[in-house]
mmCIF file of C-alpha atoms in Angstrom:
data_model
loop_
_atom_site.group_PDB
_atom_site.id
_atom_site.type_symbol
_atom_site.label_atom_id
_atom_site.label_comp_id
_atom_site.label_asym_id
_atom_site.label_seq_id
_atom_site.Cartn_x
_atom_site.Cartn_y
_atom_site.Cartn_z
ATOM 1 C CA MET M 20 -14.675 -25.219 44.258
ATOM 2 C CA SER M 21 -13.205 -24.126 40.915
ATOM 3 C CA ALA M 22 -13.507 -20.396 40.705
ATOM 4 C CA ILE M 23 -13.314 -20.308 36.825
ATOM 5 C CA ILE M 24 -15.974 -22.646 35.557
ATOM 6 C CA SER M 25 -15.846 -21.449 32.040
ATOM 7 C CA LEU M 26 -13.289 -19.941 29.534
ATOM 8 C CA ASP M 27 -12.774 -19.266 25.691
ATOM 9 C CA LEU M 28 -10.218 -22.181 25.063
ATOM 10 C CA ALA M 29 -10.236 -22.041 21.085
ATOM 11 C CA GLY M 30 -6.793 -23.422 19.885
ATOM 12 C CA PHE M 31 -5.863 -24.870 23.133
ATOM 13 C CA THR M 32 -5.889 -28.531 24.028
ATOM 14 C CA PRO M 33 -5.667 -30.561 27.495
ATOM 15 C CA ARG M 34 -2.394 -31.039 29.114
ATOM 16 C CA GLU M 35 -2.004 -33.959 31.343
ATOM 17 C CA ASP M 36 -0.886 -33.364 34.945
ATOM 18 C CA GLU M 37 2.749 -33.329 35.061
ATOM 19 C CA GLY M 38 4.943 -33.812 38.233
ATOM 20 C CA GLY M 39 1.698 -34.920 40.000
ATOM 21 C CA THR M 40 0.728 -31.336 41.140
ATOM 22 C CA GLY M 41 -2.726 -32.273 41.621
ATOM 23 C CA GLY M 42 -4.490 -29.269 43.601
ATOM 24 C CA GLY M 43 -7.054 -28.756 40.867
ATOM 25 C CA ASP M 44 -4.814 -26.974 38.563
ATOM 26 C CA ARG M 45 -6.192 -27.112 34.580
ATOM 27 C CA VAL M 46 -3.572 -26.619 32.228
ATOM 28 C CA TRP M 47 -3.959 -26.283 28.011
ATOM 29 C CA ASP M 48 -1.368 -25.509 25.535
ATOM 30 C CA ASP M 49 -1.640 -24.668 21.658
ATOM 31 C CA ASP M 50 0.376 -25.098 18.673
ATOM 32 C CA ARG M 51 1.999 -21.947 19.265
ATOM 33 C CA GLY M 52 3.611 -22.710 22.306
ATOM 34 C CA VAL M 53 1.309 -21.179 24.376
ATOM 35 C CA VAL M 54 0.783 -22.709 27.824
ATOM 36 C CA LEU M 55 -2.695 -21.760 29.752
ATOM 37 C CA SER M 56 -3.463 -22.536 33.527
ATOM 38 C CA VAL M 57 -5.748 -22.321 36.076
ATOM 39 C CA HIS M 58 -4.905 -22.467 39.889
ATOM 40 C CA ASP M 59 -6.704 -22.609 42.902
ATOM 41 C CA PHE M 60 -5.308 -21.402 45.984
ATOM 42 C CA PRO M 61 -7.147 -22.246 49.128
ATOM 43 C CA LEU M 62 -5.099 -19.828 51.427
ATOM 44 C CA VAL M 63 -5.124 -16.331 52.022
ATOM 45 C CA PRO M 64 -3.668 -14.227 49.003
ATOM 46 C CA ASP M 65 0.020 -13.185 49.260
ATOM 47 C CA LEU M 66 -0.395 -10.151 47.211
ATOM 48 C CA VAL M 67 2.319 -7.473 48.562
ATOM 49 C CA ALA M 68 -0.466 -4.688 48.905
ATOM 50 C CA PRO M 69 -4.390 -4.101 49.009
ATOM 51 C CA LEU M 70 -5.558 -4.029 45.509
ATOM 52 C CA ASP M 71 -6.771 -0.391 46.168
ATOM 53 C CA ALA M 72 -3.000 0.927 47.101
ATOM 54 C CA ASP M 73 -2.394 2.281 43.846
ATOM 55 C CA ASP M 74 0.983 3.306 43.307
ATOM 56 C CA ARG M 75 2.107 1.462 46.312
ATOM 57 C CA LEU M 76 0.830 -1.740 45.208
ATOM 58 C CA LEU M 77 2.646 -1.661 41.761
ATOM 59 C CA ARG M 78 5.830 -0.144 43.291
ATOM 60 C CA GLU M 79 5.866 -3.251 45.601
ATOM 61 C CA LEU M 80 5.030 -5.548 42.667
ATOM 62 C CA ALA M 81 8.101 -4.199 40.795
ATOM 63 C CA ARG M 82 10.159 -5.063 43.905
ATOM 64 C CA HIS M 83 8.888 -8.557 44.711
ATOM 65 C CA THR M 84 9.654 -9.689 41.068
ATOM 66 C CA ALA M 85 12.659 -8.406 40.939
ATOM 67 C CA ARG M 86 13.782 -10.041 44.153
ATOM 68 C CA GLY M 87 12.184 -13.238 42.877
ATOM 69 C CA GLY M 88 14.712 -13.342 39.584
ATOM 70 C CA ALA M 89 12.093 -11.275 37.169
ATOM 71 C CA ALA M 90 11.013 -8.408 35.856
ATOM 72 C CA LEU M 91 7.875 -6.806 35.950
ATOM 73 C CA ILE M 92 6.740 -5.034 32.787
ATOM 74 C CA GLU M 93 3.208 -3.793 33.574
ATOM 75 C CA ALA M 94 0.478 -4.284 35.656
ATOM 76 C CA GLN M 95 -2.858 -3.005 36.619
ATOM 77 C CA VAL M 96 -5.881 -3.606 38.628
ATOM 78 C CA ARG M 97 -8.779 -5.238 36.341
ATOM 79 C CA ASP M 98 -11.785 -7.077 36.861
ATOM 80 C CA LEU M 99 -11.940 -10.402 36.165
ATOM 81 C CA GLY M 100 -15.405 -11.719 35.339
ATOM 82 C CA GLY M 101 -16.716 -8.604 37.085
ATOM 83 C CA VAL M 102 -14.626 -9.163 40.030
ATOM 84 C CA PRO M 103 -11.486 -7.189 41.387
ATOM 85 C CA GLY M 104 -8.154 -8.526 40.079
ATOM 86 C CA LEU M 105 -4.213 -7.682 39.628
ATOM 87 C CA TRP M 106 -3.443 -8.146 35.961
ATOM 88 C CA GLN M 107 0.443 -8.341 35.557
ATOM 89 C CA LEU M 108 3.202 -9.474 33.064
ATOM 90 C CA VAL M 109 6.769 -10.592 33.820
ATOM 91 C CA LYS M 110 9.890 -11.945 31.980
ATOM 92 C CA VAL M 111 12.224 -14.123 33.314
ATOM 93 C CA SER M 112 15.433 -15.361 31.713
ATOM 94 C CA ARG M 113 15.222 -18.974 30.666
ATOM 95 C CA GLY M 114 16.823 -21.307 32.974
ATOM 96 C CA THR M 115 18.988 -23.010 30.300
ATOM 97 C CA GLY M 116 20.096 -21.817 27.108
ATOM 98 C CA ARG M 117 19.412 -17.891 25.863
ATOM 99 C CA GLY M 118 16.309 -16.072 25.612
ATOM 100 C CA GLN M 119 13.632 -15.168 27.722
ATOM 101 C CA VAL M 120 9.818 -16.464 29.101
ATOM 102 C CA PHE M 121 7.106 -14.250 29.424
ATOM 103 C CA ILE M 122 4.301 -14.678 31.630
ATOM 104 C CA GLY M 123 0.826 -13.142 32.088
ATOM 105 C CA ALA M 124 -1.503 -13.562 34.826
ATOM 106 C CA TRP M 125 -4.795 -12.657 36.540
ATOM 107 C CA THR M 126 -4.946 -12.912 40.205
ATOM 108 C CA VAL M 127 -8.384 -12.726 41.546
ATOM 109 C CA PRO M 128 -8.244 -12.377 45.665
ATOM 110 C CA ARG M 129 -10.818 -13.028 48.266
ATOM 111 C CA ASP M 130 -10.072 -12.834 51.410
ATOM 112 C CA ARG M 131 -9.239 -16.653 52.123
ATOM 113 C CA CYS M 132 -8.513 -17.833 48.558
ATOM 114 C CA SER M 133 -7.522 -16.629 45.162
ATOM 115 C CA VAL M 134 -7.769 -17.830 41.648
ATOM 116 C CA VAL M 135 -4.796 -17.064 39.071
ATOM 117 C CA LEU M 136 -5.189 -17.624 35.169
ATOM 118 C CA LYS M 137 -1.894 -17.794 33.808
ATOM 119 C CA VAL M 138 -0.342 -17.911 30.265
ATOM 120 C CA GLN M 139 3.415 -17.991 29.395
ATOM 121 C CA ALA M 140 5.295 -18.455 26.222
ATOM 122 C CA ALA M 141 8.934 -18.692 25.895
ATOM 123 C CA GLU M 142 11.223 -17.621 23.230
ATOM 124 C CA GLY M 143 12.840 -20.646 20.835
ATOM 125 C CA PRO M 144 16.003 -20.737 19.258
ATOM 126 C CA VAL M 145 16.643 -17.319 17.817
ATOM 127 C CA SER M 146 15.904 -14.829 20.569
ATOM 128 C CA GLY M 147 16.336 -11.052 21.204
ATOM 129 C CA MET M 148 14.939 -9.956 17.645
ATOM 130 C CA ARG M 149 12.437 -7.845 18.735
ATOM 131 C CA GLU M 150 14.623 -5.885 21.429
ATOM 132 C CA ALA M 151 17.249 -5.662 18.691
ATOM 133 C CA VAL M 152 15.349 -4.179 16.257
ATOM 134 C CA VAL M 153 13.032 -1.878 18.484
ATOM 135 C CA ALA M 154 16.728 -0.242 19.862
ATOM 136 C CA ASP M 155 17.968 0.420 16.578
ATOM 137 C CA ARG M 156 14.792 2.054 15.547
ATOM 138 C CA VAL M 157 14.528 4.385 18.562
ATOM 139 C CA GLY M 158 18.481 4.581 19.681
ATOM 140 C CA PHE M 159 19.803 2.986 22.635
ATOM 141 C CA ASP M 160 19.351 6.498 24.777
ATOM 142 C CA ALA M 161 15.832 6.135 24.279
ATOM 143 C CA TYR M 162 15.857 2.648 24.638
ATOM 144 C CA VAL M 163 16.460 1.567 28.041
ATOM 145 C CA ARG M 164 14.256 3.497 30.785
ATOM 146 C CA PRO M 165 13.881 3.806 34.712
ATOM 147 C CA HIS M 166 11.026 1.093 35.426
ATOM 148 C CA PRO M 167 7.816 3.324 35.975
ATOM 149 C CA TYR M 168 6.451 2.044 39.182
ATOM 150 C CA ASP M 169 9.921 2.542 40.630
ATOM 151 C CA PRO M 170 12.622 4.642 38.806
ATOM 152 C CA GLY M 171 15.329 3.952 41.426
ATOM 153 C CA LEU M 172 14.849 -0.066 40.729
ATOM 154 C CA ARG M 173 17.663 -2.376 39.611
ATOM 155 C CA GLY M 174 16.123 -5.591 38.603
ATOM 156 C CA PRO M 175 18.156 -8.568 36.956
ATOM 157 C CA LEU M 176 16.682 -7.582 33.581
ATOM 158 C CA PRO M 177 16.005 -4.039 32.304
ATOM 159 C CA TYR M 178 12.749 -1.914 31.856
ATOM 160 C CA HIS M 179 12.672 -1.413 27.907
ATOM 161 C CA VAL M 180 10.711 -0.169 25.177
ATOM 162 C CA ALA M 181 10.475 -3.288 23.031
ATOM 163 C CA ASP M 182 8.340 -4.675 25.931
ATOM 164 C CA LEU M 183 5.415 -1.834 25.143
ATOM 165 C CA PRO M 184 2.457 -2.920 23.580
ATOM 166 C CA GLU M 185 2.580 -0.564 20.605
ATOM 167 C CA TRP M 186 5.442 -3.140 19.362
ATOM 168 C CA ASP M 187 3.440 -6.130 19.379
ATOM 169 C CA ALA M 188 1.778 -5.537 15.821
ATOM 170 C CA HIS M 189 5.260 -5.320 14.242
ATOM 171 C CA PHE M 190 5.948 -8.716 15.888
ATOM 172 C CA PRO M 191 2.651 -10.747 16.021
ATOM 173 C CA THR M 192 4.301 -14.312 16.914
ATOM 174 C CA HIS M 193 6.703 -12.755 19.471
ATOM 175 C CA PRO M 194 5.917 -14.499 22.678
ATOM 176 C CA LEU M 195 5.496 -11.485 24.513
ATOM 177 C CA THR M 196 2.761 -10.473 22.061
ATOM 178 C CA LEU M 197 0.946 -13.743 22.158
ATOM 179 C CA VAL M 198 0.765 -13.737 26.119
ATOM 180 C CA ARG M 199 -0.399 -10.718 26.221
ATOM 181 C CA GLU M 200 -3.350 -11.101 23.236
ATOM 182 C CA THR M 201 -3.994 -14.564 24.944
ATOM 183 C CA LEU M 202 -4.632 -13.353 28.514
ATOM 184 C CA ALA M 203 -6.796 -10.142 27.360
ATOM 185 C CA ARG M 204 -8.705 -12.745 25.155
ATOM 186 C CA VAL M 205 -9.254 -15.620 27.875
ATOM 187 C CA GLY M 206 -9.893 -13.177 30.373
ATOM 188 C CA ALA M 207 -12.666 -11.439 28.903
ATOM 189 C CA SER M 208 -14.688 -14.646 28.382
ATOM 190 C CA ALA M 209 -13.919 -15.835 32.136
ATOM 191 C CA VAL M 210 -17.104 -16.786 33.913
ATOM 192 C CA LEU M 211 -16.701 -17.035 37.680
ATOM 193 C CA ASP M 212 -18.681 -19.158 40.326
ATOM 194 C CA ASP M 213 -21.148 -17.503 42.023
ATOM 195 C CA ARG M 214 -20.151 -19.062 45.280
ATOM 196 C CA PHE M 215 -16.279 -17.010 44.576
ATOM 197 C CA ARG M 216 -18.088 -14.203 43.816
ATOM 198 C CA ALA M 217 -19.907 -13.714 46.675
ATOM 199 C CA LEU M 218 -16.799 -14.540 49.140
ATOM 200 C CA PRO M 219 -15.372 -11.554 51.178
ATOM 201 C CA PRO M 220 -13.104 -9.117 49.400
ATOM 202 C CA PHE M 221 -9.588 -9.087 49.944
ATOM 203 C CA PRO M 222 -8.483 -6.948 52.718
ATOM 204 C CA GLY M 223 -5.124 -6.629 52.354
ATOM 205 C CA PRO M 224 -1.788 -8.859 53.077
ATOM 206 C CA VAL M 225 -1.444 -10.554 56.413
ATOM 207 C CA PRO M 226 1.846 -9.614 58.259
ATOM 208 C CA ASP M 227 4.333 -12.290 58.435
ATOM 209 C CA GLY M 228 3.481 -14.306 61.565
ATOM 210 C CA GLN M 229 0.057 -13.502 62.005
ATOM 211 C CA VAL M 230 -2.973 -15.523 61.467
ATOM 212 C CA PRO M 231 -5.959 -14.000 59.840
ATOM 213 C CA PRO M 232 -8.907 -13.825 62.111
ATOM 214 C CA GLY M 233 -11.971 -16.342 61.438
ATOM 215 C CA PRO M 234 -15.418 -15.451 60.220
ATOM 216 C CA ALA M 235 -17.859 -14.415 63.251
ATOM 217 C CA GLY M 236 -19.092 -17.873 64.727
ATOM 218 C CA ALA M 237 -16.504 -19.877 63.256
ATOM 219 C CA GLY M 238 -13.806 -20.392 65.941
ATOM 220 C CA PRO M 239 -10.318 -20.180 65.839
ATOM 221 C CA ALA M 240 -8.649 -19.806 62.375
ATOM 222 C CA PRO M 241 -6.187 -22.603 61.488
ATOM 223 C CA ALA M 242 -2.641 -22.207 61.863
ATOM 224 C CA ALA M 243 -0.653 -20.100 59.629
ATOM 225 C CA PRO M 244 1.354 -22.041 57.143
ATOM 226 C CA GLU M 245 5.011 -22.360 57.784
ATOM 227 C CA GLU M 246 6.437 -21.489 54.627
ATOM 228 C CA ALA M 247 7.227 -17.723 54.795
ATOM 229 C CA PRO M 248 8.678 -16.659 51.627
ATOM 230 C CA ARG M 249 5.850 -15.591 49.216
ATOM 231 C CA ARG M 250 5.055 -17.779 46.032
ATOM 232 C CA ARG M 251 6.658 -17.014 42.822
ATOM 233 C CA TRP M 252 3.760 -17.393 40.771
ATOM 234 C CA TRP M 253 5.691 -16.897 37.820
ATOM 235 C CA ARG M 254 7.756 -20.308 38.342
ATOM 236 C CA GLY M 255 6.627 -23.978 37.410
ATOM 237 C CA ARG M 256 4.800 -24.281 34.605
#
C-alpha cells in the first residue's frame, strides 16, 4: 500500500530508481536541484519517542541526529493529510567537497508502518554565503546559540541563527530555503490512503530486543528485525 496517494508535483519530474532500491520508493527532482521522495516503511516506526512526548521528543531527536553525524535545525509535530506526523529539518556536511546538504522530512507513523515525505537540496560550489552574511549582520556573539531542544548538546555542526526561517526571504535560492518551502507546499497537498489513515496510531517506540504484540486474533507477531541501529533517514538520496 502506498500511504500517500496524491501530491502537488508541479515543477518536478520522475527520477528512475537508482541502485535498485525498489520497495516502492518514489523519487522526483526539479531544475533547482531539489529532490523529492516518498518512502513507505512496512516496519514498526523507529521514532525516538511518542509524538505526544513534547520536550522529550525534541530533545531525543536532537541527540539522535547528532549521533548520526547530522544536526537538527527544527522539528514539530504537524498533521500531514489530517494525520499527526513529525516534521523536521536537518543539515549534514557533504561527504565529499565543501558545503552542506539540507533535508526536510515529514514522517507519519502508525502502529506497524510509516510513510516519509522527504525533500533535500545541497549547496553548490559556492557555500557558506548565507552563514557569512548573517553572522556579519548579527555579530558572532549572537550568531551561534545553544540548541533550543538540548542546550548542552555538542553536535557535529553548530546551531546558529542563519538557519532560522526569518532569513529565507533574504536567500530565496539557498537550499535550506528551497527545502523548507517545498516541504511546506508539497506537504499541504498530500492526500493519504484511507486504509493508512484507519490504521491504529503509533503508541511509541518498542524497546530494543522486544517484539511488538500482534493484533487480537492475529497469532504471534513476526520476529523483530536483527538490525538494532535506527535508520538514518537523512542518508541516501
